[in-house]
Coordinates of C-alpha atoms in Angstrom, one line a residue:
Chain H
M1 CA 12.3 -33.9 -33.7
S2 CA 12.4 -36.9 -30.2
D3 CA 16.1 -35.6 -29.4
S4 CA 16.2 -32.2 -27.7
E5 CA 13.3 -30.1 -25.9
A6 CA 12.8 -27.0 -27.8
P7 CA 16.5 -26.0 -28.6
Y8 CA 16.1 -22.2 -29.2
P9 CA 14.7 -19.0 -29.2
T10 CA 11.0 -19.4 -29.3
I11 CA 8.9 -17.4 -31.5
I12 CA 7.6 -14.1 -30.9
K13 CA 5.5 -11.9 -33.6
G14 CA 4.6 -8.4 -32.9
A15 CA 8.1 -7.5 -34.8
S16 CA 8.3 -5.9 -38.1
F17 CA 10.8 -7.4 -40.7
L18 CA 14.0 -5.0 -41.1
L19 CA 15.5 -4.9 -44.7
A20 CA 17.7 -2.6 -46.0
W21 CA 15.7 -1.4 -49.8
R22 CA 18.2 -0.5 -52.5
L23 CA 17.3 2.3 -54.1
E24 CA 20.1 3.5 -56.7
G25 CA 18.8 4.6 -59.9
K26 CA 15.1 3.1 -58.8
K27 CA 12.7 5.4 -59.7
V28 CA 10.7 7.2 -56.7
L29 CA 7.0 9.4 -56.9
L30 CA 6.9 11.0 -53.9
I31 CA 3.4 13.5 -53.4
G32 CA 3.6 16.3 -51.6
G33 CA 6.3 18.4 -50.3
G34 CA 6.5 19.5 -47.0
L35 CA 7.7 18.9 -43.6
V36 CA 7.5 14.8 -44.1
A37 CA 8.7 14.5 -47.7
S38 CA 11.3 16.4 -47.4
G39 CA 13.2 14.1 -44.9
R40 CA 11.8 11.3 -46.9
L41 CA 14.0 12.8 -49.6
Y42 CA 16.8 13.3 -47.7
Y43 CA 16.8 9.2 -47.4
L44 CA 15.8 8.7 -50.6
L45 CA 18.5 10.6 -52.2
E46 CA 21.8 9.1 -50.7
A47 CA 20.0 5.7 -51.2
G48 CA 20.7 7.1 -54.7
A49 CA 17.0 7.3 -56.7
H50 CA 15.2 9.1 -59.0
V51 CA 12.3 11.0 -57.2
T52 CA 9.5 12.8 -59.1
V53 CA 8.7 15.1 -56.4
I54 CA 4.2 16.2 -57.2
S55 CA 3.4 19.5 -54.9
P56 CA 2.8 22.6 -55.9
R57 CA 5.4 25.2 -54.5
K58 CA 4.1 27.2 -52.3
R59 CA 3.4 24.1 -50.0
L60 CA 6.9 23.4 -50.3
H61 CA 8.9 23.3 -47.0
P62 CA 12.4 25.0 -47.7
E63 CA 13.7 22.1 -47.0
T64 CA 12.1 20.3 -50.0
A65 CA 12.7 23.4 -52.3
Y66 CA 16.4 23.4 -52.1
R67 CA 16.8 20.2 -52.8
I68 CA 14.8 20.6 -56.0
D69 CA 16.9 24.1 -56.7
V70 CA 20.3 22.3 -56.1
S71 CA 19.9 18.7 -57.6
N72 CA 19.6 17.5 -61.4
T73 CA 16.8 16.7 -63.1
E74 CA 18.1 13.2 -62.4
D75 CA 18.1 12.8 -59.6
I76 CA 14.6 15.2 -59.4
I77 CA 11.3 15.2 -61.6
Y78 CA 8.9 18.3 -59.9
E79 CA 5.9 19.0 -61.2
D80 CA 4.6 22.3 -59.9
R81 CA 1.6 21.5 -59.1
D82 CA -1.1 19.1 -56.8
Y83 CA -1.5 15.6 -57.0
V84 CA -5.0 15.0 -58.9
G85 CA -4.8 11.2 -58.2
P86 CA -3.8 7.5 -59.6
E87 CA -5.6 8.9 -62.4
D88 CA -2.5 10.6 -63.7
D89 CA -2.0 9.2 -66.8
K90 CA 1.0 11.1 -65.7
L91 CA 2.2 9.7 -63.2
N92 CA 0.7 6.4 -63.1
V93 CA 1.9 4.2 -59.3
A94 CA 2.5 1.1 -62.2
D95 CA 5.9 3.5 -63.6
Y96 CA 7.2 3.9 -60.1
D97 CA 9.4 0.9 -57.7
M98 CA 7.4 3.0 -54.7
V99 CA 5.3 4.9 -53.3
L100 CA 5.2 7.8 -50.3
T101 CA 2.6 9.8 -49.8
A102 CA 2.7 12.3 -47.3
I103 CA -0.5 14.3 -47.6
D104 CA -3.1 15.8 -45.8
E105 CA -5.4 14.4 -47.9
V106 CA -7.0 11.6 -46.1
G107 CA -8.7 10.1 -49.1
L108 CA -6.2 11.0 -51.7
S109 CA -3.7 8.6 -50.0
R110 CA -6.2 5.6 -50.2
R111 CA -7.1 5.7 -53.9
V112 CA -3.2 5.6 -54.1
C113 CA -2.9 2.8 -51.5
I114 CA -5.4 0.9 -53.7
A115 CA -4.1 1.8 -56.9
C116 CA -0.5 0.7 -55.6
R117 CA -1.5 -2.2 -54.0
E118 CA -3.0 -2.8 -57.7
A119 CA 0.3 -2.5 -59.1
R120 CA 2.8 -4.8 -56.9
V121 CA 4.0 -0.9 -56.3
P122 CA 6.1 -0.9 -52.6
V123 CA 3.4 2.3 -50.6
N124 CA 4.3 4.2 -47.4
V125 CA 1.3 6.2 -46.4
A126 CA 2.4 9.5 -44.0
D127 CA 0.8 9.4 -40.7
V128 CA -1.7 6.0 -41.8
P129 CA -0.8 2.0 -40.8
P130 CA -2.8 0.0 -42.3
E131 CA -1.7 1.8 -45.9
C132 CA 1.4 1.6 -45.4
D133 CA 3.1 -1.8 -47.0
F134 CA 6.9 -0.1 -45.1
Y135 CA 7.5 1.7 -41.4
F136 CA 10.4 4.5 -41.7
G137 CA 11.9 4.2 -38.8
S138 CA 15.2 6.5 -36.4
Q139 CA 18.4 6.3 -38.2
L140 CA 21.8 7.5 -38.6
R141 CA 24.6 7.3 -41.0
R142 CA 28.7 7.1 -40.2
G143 CA 29.5 6.9 -44.2
P144 CA 29.4 3.0 -44.8
L145 CA 27.8 1.9 -41.6
Q146 CA 24.3 2.9 -41.0
I147 CA 21.5 2.2 -38.1
M148 CA 17.7 2.6 -37.1
V149 CA 15.9 2.4 -34.8
S150 CA 12.8 1.0 -34.9
T151 CA 9.8 0.5 -31.6
S152 CA 7.1 -0.3 -33.7
G153 CA 5.0 2.9 -34.3
R154 CA 5.2 3.2 -30.3
G155 CA 6.3 6.8 -30.8
P156 CA 9.4 8.3 -33.2
K157 CA 10.4 10.2 -30.2
I158 CA 11.5 7.7 -28.3
A159 CA 13.4 5.8 -30.9
S160 CA 15.4 8.7 -31.7
L161 CA 16.2 9.6 -28.5
I162 CA 17.3 6.1 -28.7
R163 CA 19.2 6.5 -32.3
K164 CA 21.3 9.3 -29.6
Q165 CA 22.2 7.2 -27.8
I166 CA 23.2 4.7 -30.3
E167 CA 25.1 7.4 -31.7
A168 CA 26.9 8.8 -29.2
S169 CA 27.9 5.3 -27.4
L170 CA 29.9 4.2 -31.2
P171 CA 34.2 5.1 -31.0
E172 CA 34.8 8.1 -33.0
D173 CA 36.4 5.6 -35.1
V174 CA 34.1 3.4 -36.5
E175 CA 33.8 4.1 -39.9
E176 CA 37.2 3.8 -39.3
A177 CA 36.9 -0.1 -38.7
I178 CA 34.9 -0.8 -40.5
D179 CA 37.3 0.1 -43.2
S180 CA 40.5 -1.8 -41.4
V181 CA 38.1 -5.1 -41.8
G182 CA 37.7 -4.1 -45.6
K183 CA 41.5 -3.3 -46.2
L184 CA 42.3 -6.4 -44.3
R185 CA 39.8 -8.3 -45.8
G186 CA 41.3 -7.8 -49.0
E187 CA 44.6 -7.9 -48.4
L188 CA 43.9 -11.4 -47.3
R189 CA 41.6 -13.3 -50.5
Q190 CA 45.5 -11.1 -52.2
R191 CA 47.7 -13.1 -50.2
A192 CA 45.1 -16.5 -50.8
P193 CA 43.3 -15.8 -53.3
G194 CA 40.1 -18.2 -54.8
T195 CA 36.3 -18.8 -54.6
G196 CA 34.5 -20.9 -51.9
G197 CA 35.6 -24.0 -50.6
S198 CA 37.3 -25.5 -47.6
L199 CA 40.2 -21.9 -48.0
G200 CA 37.0 -19.2 -48.6
Q201 CA 35.6 -21.3 -45.3
K202 CA 39.5 -20.9 -43.6
R203 CA 39.3 -17.2 -45.2
M204 CA 35.8 -16.3 -43.9
N205 CA 37.3 -18.1 -40.5
W206 CA 40.0 -16.1 -39.5
M207 CA 38.3 -13.1 -40.2
I208 CA 36.0 -13.4 -37.7
G209 CA 38.1 -14.2 -35.4
I210 CA 40.7 -10.7 -35.2
C211 CA 36.7 -8.8 -35.5
D212 CA 36.5 -11.5 -31.9
A213 CA 40.0 -10.4 -30.3
W214 CA 39.9 -6.8 -31.2
R215 CA 37.7 -3.5 -30.2
L216 CA 36.1 -1.4 -32.9
D217 CA 37.8 1.0 -31.4
E218 CA 42.0 -0.8 -30.8
L219 CA 40.3 -1.8 -35.2
G220 CA 39.9 1.4 -35.7
G221 CA 43.2 2.7 -35.5
M222 CA 44.9 -0.3 -36.8
T223 CA 48.1 0.6 -39.7
P224 CA 49.1 -1.2 -42.8
E225 CA 51.6 -1.8 -40.6
V226 CA 50.3 -4.3 -38.3
R227 CA 47.2 -5.6 -40.9
K228 CA 50.9 -7.0 -42.3
Q229 CA 52.0 -8.1 -38.8
L230 CA 48.4 -9.9 -39.1
L231 CA 48.5 -10.9 -41.7
D232 CA 52.7 -12.0 -41.1
E233 CA 52.9 -14.1 -38.5
G234 CA 49.1 -15.6 -38.3
W235 CA 47.2 -16.1 -41.3
N236 CA 50.6 -17.2 -42.6
N237 CA 51.3 -19.1 -39.6
N238 CA 49.2 -21.9 -40.0
G239 CA 45.7 -18.7 -39.4
K240 CA 47.1 -17.6 -36.3
I241 CA 44.7 -14.9 -34.8
L242 CA 46.2 -12.4 -33.0
S243 CA 45.3 -9.8 -30.6
P244 CA 46.2 -6.4 -30.5
R245 CA 48.1 -7.5 -27.4
D246 CA 50.3 -10.5 -29.9
V247 CA 51.2 -7.4 -32.1
G248 CA 52.4 -6.0 -28.4
L249 CA 49.7 -2.9 -29.3
K250 CA 48.6 -3.6 -25.8
S251 CA 49.5 -5.5 -22.7
G252 CA 48.4 -7.0 -19.2
V253 CA 48.5 -3.3 -16.7
A254 CA 49.4 -1.2 -19.7
G255 CA 46.6 -2.2 -21.5
W256 CA 44.2 -1.4 -18.2
W257 CA 45.9 1.6 -18.4
M258 CA 45.5 2.1 -21.8
D259 CA 41.7 1.9 -21.8
I260 CA 40.7 4.0 -18.5
R261 CA 42.7 7.1 -20.3
T262 CA 41.0 6.1 -24.0
K263 CA 38.1 6.1 -21.9
V264 CA 39.0 8.9 -19.3
V265 CA 39.8 11.6 -22.5
D266 CA 36.3 10.4 -24.6
T267 CA 34.3 10.7 -21.3
L268 CA 36.5 14.1 -21.0
A269 CA 36.1 15.3 -24.3
G270 CA 31.6 14.2 -24.1
G271 CA 31.4 10.9 -23.9
D272 CA 30.0 9.4 -20.7
P273 CA 29.4 10.9 -18.0
Q274 CA 28.9 7.6 -16.0
V275 CA 32.8 6.6 -16.2
L276 CA 34.4 10.7 -14.9
R277 CA 31.9 10.2 -12.0
A278 CA 32.5 6.9 -10.9
G279 CA 36.2 7.8 -11.0
I280 CA 35.9 10.1 -9.3
A281 CA 33.8 8.5 -6.7
G282 CA 35.9 6.0 -6.5
F283 CA 39.2 8.8 -6.1
I284 CA 36.7 10.1 -3.0
V285 CA 36.6 7.1 -1.1
G286 CA 39.8 5.3 -1.5
G287 CA 41.5 9.2 0.0
A288 CA 38.8 9.1 2.2
I289 CA 39.5 5.9 4.1
P290 CA 43.1 6.2 5.2
G291 CA 42.4 10.4 5.6
A292 CA 39.6 9.8 8.3
I293 CA 42.2 6.9 10.0
Y294 CA 44.6 9.4 9.9
I295 CA 43.0 12.3 11.5
G296 CA 41.3 9.5 14.1
M297 CA 45.0 9.1 15.4
L298 CA 45.5 12.3 15.2
Y299 CA 42.5 12.6 17.1
Q300 CA 43.1 10.0 19.5
K301 CA 47.1 11.0 20.5
R302 CA 45.8 15.0 21.4
K303 CA 43.7 13.1 24.1
Chain T
M1 CA 17.0 29.6 -54.5
S2 CA 19.8 32.8 -53.9
D3 CA 18.8 33.6 -50.1
S4 CA 20.5 30.3 -48.7
E5 CA 24.1 29.2 -49.4
A6 CA 23.1 25.0 -48.7
P7 CA 21.8 25.6 -45.3
Y8 CA 20.7 21.2 -44.9
P9 CA 23.5 18.7 -45.0
T10 CA 24.7 17.7 -49.0
I11 CA 23.4 14.1 -50.2
I12 CA 26.3 11.7 -49.9
K13 CA 24.8 9.0 -52.4
G14 CA 26.2 5.3 -52.0
A15 CA 23.1 4.7 -48.3
S16 CA 20.5 1.6 -48.7
F17 CA 16.5 2.6 -48.3
L18 CA 16.3 1.4 -44.0
L19 CA 12.6 -0.4 -43.6
A20 CA 10.4 -1.6 -41.4
W21 CA 8.5 -3.9 -44.0
R22 CA 4.8 -5.1 -42.0
L23 CA 5.0 -9.0 -42.9
E24 CA 2.2 -10.4 -40.2
G25 CA -0.3 -12.5 -42.5
K26 CA 2.2 -11.8 -46.0
K27 CA 2.3 -14.6 -48.0
V28 CA 6.5 -15.8 -48.2
L29 CA 8.3 -18.6 -50.1
L30 CA 11.5 -19.5 -48.6
I31 CA 14.1 -22.0 -51.1
G32 CA 16.2 -23.7 -49.1
G33 CA 16.4 -25.2 -45.5
G34 CA 20.2 -24.6 -44.6
L35 CA 21.7 -22.5 -42.1
V36 CA 20.7 -19.2 -44.1
A37 CA 18.1 -20.2 -44.1
S38 CA 17.2 -21.2 -41.2
G39 CA 17.3 -17.2 -39.9
R40 CA 15.7 -15.9 -42.6
L41 CA 13.2 -18.2 -41.2
Y42 CA 12.7 -17.0 -37.9
Y43 CA 12.9 -13.1 -38.7
L44 CA 9.9 -14.0 -41.0
L45 CA 8.0 -16.1 -38.0
E46 CA 8.4 -13.1 -35.6
A47 CA 6.9 -11.0 -38.4
G48 CA 4.3 -12.6 -38.1
A49 CA 4.8 -13.9 -42.2
H50 CA 3.5 -16.9 -44.0
V51 CA 6.5 -18.7 -45.4
T52 CA 7.0 -21.6 -47.7
V53 CA 9.7 -23.6 -46.9
I54 CA 10.7 -26.1 -49.7
S55 CA 14.0 -27.8 -49.0
P56 CA 14.6 -31.8 -49.3
R57 CA 14.1 -33.0 -45.3
K58 CA 18.1 -34.4 -45.9
R59 CA 19.1 -30.7 -46.9
L60 CA 17.5 -28.7 -43.9
H61 CA 18.8 -27.5 -40.7
P62 CA 18.2 -28.4 -37.0
E63 CA 17.1 -25.1 -36.5
T64 CA 14.7 -24.7 -40.3
A65 CA 13.3 -28.6 -38.8
Y66 CA 12.1 -28.2 -34.9
R67 CA 10.7 -24.9 -36.5
I68 CA 8.7 -26.8 -39.2
D69 CA 7.8 -29.3 -36.9
V70 CA 6.9 -26.9 -33.6
S71 CA 4.8 -24.2 -36.4
N72 CA 1.3 -24.9 -37.0
T73 CA 0.9 -25.8 -40.8
E74 CA -0.5 -21.2 -40.9
D75 CA 2.6 -20.6 -40.2
I76 CA 4.5 -22.4 -41.8
I77 CA 3.7 -24.2 -44.7
Y78 CA 6.6 -27.1 -46.0
E79 CA 7.2 -28.4 -48.4
D80 CA 9.4 -31.7 -48.7
R81 CA 11.4 -31.5 -52.0
D82 CA 13.7 -30.2 -54.5
Y83 CA 12.8 -26.8 -56.1
V84 CA 13.2 -27.4 -59.8
G85 CA 12.5 -23.1 -60.9
P86 CA 9.7 -20.5 -61.2
E87 CA 8.2 -22.8 -63.5
D88 CA 6.8 -24.7 -61.2
D89 CA 2.8 -24.2 -60.9
K90 CA 2.3 -25.0 -57.3
L91 CA 4.9 -22.8 -56.1
N92 CA 4.2 -20.1 -58.5
V93 CA 6.5 -16.4 -57.1
A94 CA 3.2 -14.0 -58.7
D95 CA 1.1 -16.1 -55.2
Y96 CA 3.6 -15.1 -53.0
D97 CA 4.2 -11.5 -50.7
M98 CA 8.2 -11.6 -51.3
V99 CA 10.5 -15.1 -51.6
L100 CA 13.8 -15.5 -50.2
T101 CA 16.4 -17.6 -51.8
A102 CA 19.1 -19.5 -49.4
I103 CA 19.7 -23.0 -51.9
D104 CA 23.5 -23.2 -53.6
E105 CA 22.0 -23.7 -57.4
V106 CA 23.4 -20.5 -58.9
G107 CA 21.3 -20.8 -61.7
L108 CA 18.5 -22.2 -60.8
S109 CA 18.0 -18.7 -58.5
R110 CA 18.7 -15.9 -61.1
R111 CA 16.1 -17.2 -63.0
V112 CA 13.6 -16.7 -59.5
C113 CA 14.7 -13.6 -59.2
I114 CA 14.3 -12.9 -63.5
A115 CA 10.7 -14.8 -62.7
C116 CA 9.8 -11.9 -59.2
R117 CA 11.2 -9.3 -60.7
E118 CA 9.1 -8.9 -64.0
A119 CA 5.6 -10.3 -61.1
R120 CA 7.2 -7.3 -59.2
V121 CA 8.0 -9.7 -55.5
P122 CA 10.7 -8.8 -53.9
V123 CA 13.1 -11.5 -53.7
N124 CA 16.2 -11.9 -51.7
V125 CA 19.0 -14.0 -52.7
A126 CA 21.7 -15.0 -50.4
D127 CA 24.8 -13.8 -50.9
V128 CA 24.0 -12.1 -54.9
P129 CA 23.6 -8.5 -54.5
P130 CA 23.0 -8.3 -57.6
E131 CA 20.3 -10.4 -57.6
C132 CA 18.8 -8.7 -53.7
D133 CA 16.0 -6.5 -53.8
F134 CA 16.9 -5.7 -50.2
Y135 CA 19.4 -6.7 -47.8
F136 CA 19.7 -7.6 -44.6
G137 CA 21.5 -6.4 -41.2
S138 CA 22.3 -7.5 -38.2
Q139 CA 20.0 -6.7 -35.2
L140 CA 18.6 -7.3 -32.2
R141 CA 15.1 -6.7 -30.6
R142 CA 13.5 -5.6 -26.9
G143 CA 10.4 -6.0 -26.8
P144 CA 8.5 -3.5 -29.1
L145 CA 11.7 -2.0 -29.5
Q146 CA 14.2 -3.2 -32.4
I147 CA 17.9 -1.9 -34.2
M148 CA 19.2 -3.0 -37.1
V149 CA 22.8 -2.6 -38.1
S150 CA 24.3 -2.7 -41.6
T151 CA 27.4 -1.8 -43.1
S152 CA 26.5 -2.6 -47.0
G153 CA 27.6 -5.3 -47.6
R154 CA 31.2 -4.4 -46.3
G155 CA 30.6 -7.2 -43.7
P156 CA 27.8 -8.9 -41.5
K157 CA 31.0 -9.7 -38.7
I158 CA 31.5 -6.0 -37.8
A159 CA 27.9 -5.1 -38.1
S160 CA 27.4 -7.6 -35.6
L161 CA 30.4 -6.9 -33.6
I162 CA 28.6 -3.3 -33.5
R163 CA 25.2 -4.5 -32.6
K164 CA 26.5 -5.8 -30.4
Q165 CA 28.5 -3.3 -28.6
I166 CA 25.2 -1.2 -28.9
E167 CA 23.4 -4.2 -27.4
A168 CA 26.1 -3.8 -24.3
S169 CA 24.7 0.1 -24.5
L170 CA 21.3 0.1 -23.8
P171 CA 19.8 0.6 -21.2
E172 CA 18.0 -2.4 -19.5
D173 CA 15.2 -0.9 -18.6
V174 CA 14.4 0.1 -22.2
E175 CA 11.6 -1.7 -23.2
E176 CA 9.9 -0.3 -19.8
A177 CA 11.1 3.4 -20.9
I178 CA 9.5 3.0 -24.5
D179 CA 6.3 1.2 -22.0
S180 CA 5.9 4.3 -20.0
V181 CA 6.4 6.8 -22.9
G182 CA 3.5 4.6 -24.4
K183 CA 1.6 4.9 -20.7
L184 CA 1.8 8.0 -20.3
R185 CA 0.4 9.2 -23.6
G186 CA -2.9 6.9 -23.5
E187 CA -2.9 9.2 -20.5
L188 CA -2.3 12.7 -21.6
R189 CA -4.9 11.2 -24.7
Q190 CA -7.8 10.5 -22.4
R191 CA -6.5 13.8 -20.2
A192 CA -6.4 16.1 -24.0
P193 CA -8.9 14.4 -26.2
G194 CA -9.3 15.1 -29.7
T195 CA -7.4 14.7 -32.8
G196 CA -5.5 16.8 -35.1
G197 CA -5.4 20.3 -34.9
S198 CA -3.6 23.0 -32.1
L199 CA -4.3 20.0 -29.5
G200 CA -2.7 17.4 -31.2
Q201 CA 0.0 19.9 -31.9
K202 CA 0.6 20.2 -28.1
R203 CA -0.4 17.4 -26.8
M204 CA 2.6 16.3 -29.1
N205 CA 5.1 19.5 -27.9
W206 CA 4.3 18.3 -24.6
M207 CA 5.3 14.6 -24.7
I208 CA 8.6 16.3 -26.7
G209 CA 9.2 18.0 -24.1
I210 CA 8.7 14.9 -21.3
C211 CA 10.9 12.8 -23.9
D212 CA 14.1 16.3 -23.9
A213 CA 13.9 16.2 -20.2
W214 CA 14.1 12.3 -19.2
R215 CA 16.6 9.9 -19.7
L216 CA 16.2 6.6 -21.4
D217 CA 16.7 5.0 -17.7
E218 CA 14.2 7.8 -15.6
L219 CA 11.6 7.2 -18.1
G220 CA 11.5 3.1 -17.6
G221 CA 11.5 3.9 -13.5
M222 CA 8.7 5.9 -14.2
T223 CA 5.4 4.6 -11.9
P224 CA 2.2 5.3 -12.4
E225 CA 1.8 8.5 -9.4
V226 CA 4.7 10.0 -11.8
R227 CA 3.2 10.4 -14.6
K228 CA -0.1 11.4 -12.9
Q229 CA 2.0 14.7 -11.5
L230 CA 3.0 15.0 -15.0
L231 CA 0.2 15.3 -16.1
D232 CA -2.0 17.3 -12.6
E233 CA 1.3 19.6 -12.0
G234 CA 3.2 19.7 -15.6
W235 CA 0.0 19.7 -18.3
N236 CA -2.7 20.6 -16.3
N237 CA -0.3 23.6 -15.8
N238 CA -0.1 25.4 -18.6
G239 CA 2.1 22.4 -20.6
K240 CA 4.7 22.5 -18.0
I241 CA 7.4 19.9 -18.1
L242 CA 8.9 18.8 -15.2
S243 CA 11.9 16.9 -14.9
P244 CA 12.8 13.8 -12.9
R245 CA 14.4 16.6 -9.9
D246 CA 10.9 18.5 -10.7
V247 CA 8.8 15.4 -9.4
G248 CA 12.0 14.5 -6.0
L249 CA 13.1 11.3 -8.0
K250 CA 16.7 13.6 -7.8
S251 CA 18.0 16.0 -6.3
G252 CA 21.1 17.4 -6.8
V253 CA 24.0 15.4 -4.5
A254 CA 21.3 12.5 -4.0
G255 CA 20.9 12.8 -7.8
W256 CA 24.8 12.5 -8.6
W257 CA 25.3 9.8 -6.4
M258 CA 22.0 6.9 -7.6
D259 CA 23.9 7.6 -11.0
I260 CA 26.8 5.9 -10.0
R261 CA 24.9 3.4 -7.5
T262 CA 22.6 2.3 -10.1
K263 CA 25.8 2.2 -12.7
V264 CA 28.3 0.2 -10.4
V265 CA 24.9 -2.3 -9.8
D266 CA 24.7 -2.7 -13.3
T267 CA 28.2 -2.8 -14.0
L268 CA 28.0 -5.9 -11.2
A269 CA 25.2 -6.9 -13.1
G270 CA 27.1 -7.6 -16.0
G271 CA 27.6 -4.3 -17.4
D272 CA 30.2 -2.0 -18.5
P273 CA 33.3 -3.0 -16.9
Q274 CA 35.0 0.3 -18.3
V275 CA 32.9 2.4 -15.4
L276 CA 33.3 -0.6 -12.5
R277 CA 37.8 -0.1 -13.7
A278 CA 37.9 3.7 -13.6
G279 CA 35.7 3.5 -10.0
I280 CA 38.3 1.0 -8.8
A281 CA 41.6 3.2 -10.3
G282 CA 40.3 5.8 -8.6
F283 CA 39.8 4.3 -5.0
I284 CA 43.8 3.5 -5.3
V285 CA 44.9 6.2 -6.8
G286 CA 43.0 7.8 -3.9
G287 CA 43.6 6.0 -1.6
A288 CA 47.2 5.9 -2.5
I289 CA 47.5 9.3 -2.1
P290 CA 47.4 10.1 2.0
G291 CA 48.3 6.4 2.5
A292 CA 52.2 7.7 0.9
I293 CA 52.0 10.8 2.7
Y294 CA 50.8 9.6 5.6
I295 CA 53.4 6.8 5.2
G296 CA 56.3 9.1 4.6
M297 CA 55.5 10.8 7.7
L298 CA 56.5 7.6 9.5
Y299 CA 59.4 7.7 8.0
Q300 CA 60.6 10.1 8.8
K301 CA 59.2 10.5 12.2
R302 CA 62.4 7.3 12.0
K303 CA 65.0 9.1 11.4

């Protein structure tokens, strides 16, 4: 490599490898049933895993107990007893796709970890980082959208603070935006069918262009008529990318004003108070200047 | 369960299980060296993996070639040839902790996937969801903070749009905030040492209280003196939680003004243009009202 000098971002080690693991229909062993286990169980069930929970009923967190009671036996198999260890013939860790422990017995957890690593089964031992093949982060889900915030173990609370801030900053109709893009892509494929090759590339570039030209909140408000317009007057017109302005959704000053109005409404409905404050401060300062000049003039006149 | 009715969130299946996988020092096989592989390689190296890349040099993306050329042989082992398949004795998939393929040969990828699943090695075949044990999302990293946005395959472009919006909405000093919390926790542990039990619980609750009482941008500006004050006048005072106001960092109108000033500075430095627009709009409207009154009065006087 002589023709360029560090043209790419430098590697800074120390990151985790963030993944969206697929657990639909997978077998997961969850050892423990307390508070930590109840959180794990929630996310496992949302991911469609078939979970075996082992913990004496008297130590179950109310949420774990509730999940066990309302689930069918395909989603949760419950063993009302203490886990004795990897030598448990009935619960061989090698039979599972993932094992999570959330118990206080450090020695027992360590034995589970060793058995899992021998059997090449991904394992997480709550609160014992060296015995974890993976960590959890603070998560949020809005329909098809999932976001995870990880601070590499620097504190779950601050990860959750950042997650909350992200949650508050997401456009209210972010699910609709994802949905609109999905529908537009489907309609585009109907109009220009076929896989791969230059057509596939052209379709992809057009979709990327649309996503670049439309803000998230604008995508969310995309009606079927607008999608049709984008395809009729855009795609059919040499793959032109039409913006919200082009389809008459907003223009010049009107669009500018719409942005502010949307933001003020969002703010009054619990959005970013900084914007409202900036507006009020601008109003006061803007009003104060001619007001002061006028008062000054009145004062001079009296003298 | 008779004493309560659905007291917990209902399970909505269809989610992925979001994880921060640990790859430090782990062996990863990356089959392919093109554009997609170059992205994979970047994140693998940031995670500290030891990556074996197999791809003929003539098909390497410039970034892949660059990484190979500047890395040491511990980080990247490069095989300048085509991969023939899982029967390759030198590159047995079972010897790796993870396998990623990013090649066009669908049949070859499928054989890799089957071999990996037999050997229980996590595998991702780019663009073939059924052959993936996990998916990737759109990511960002700021020091210890990592965020992943996943749309469950509804379109990588919209995930990247959302990721960009999150990136823009993060306080500029979010790394400092994480750092402050880490330091405060360390200092608290020095002051009240010991593990577990009620002291551990009290320490945890105090840290949670602080994180709740301080905004992210306030945490970022926490000086060593302020941390000492929080411990001296807060923790030592029956574990009291002091807010930024309590330590004199902001109060009433002054704090309000500080928020606006910070936001205006952020905005001018490339932050959220909405806030600036709101300020300008307020300024114009605020100035226009007394201005209009004054002009009206002048006009009447002339008549």
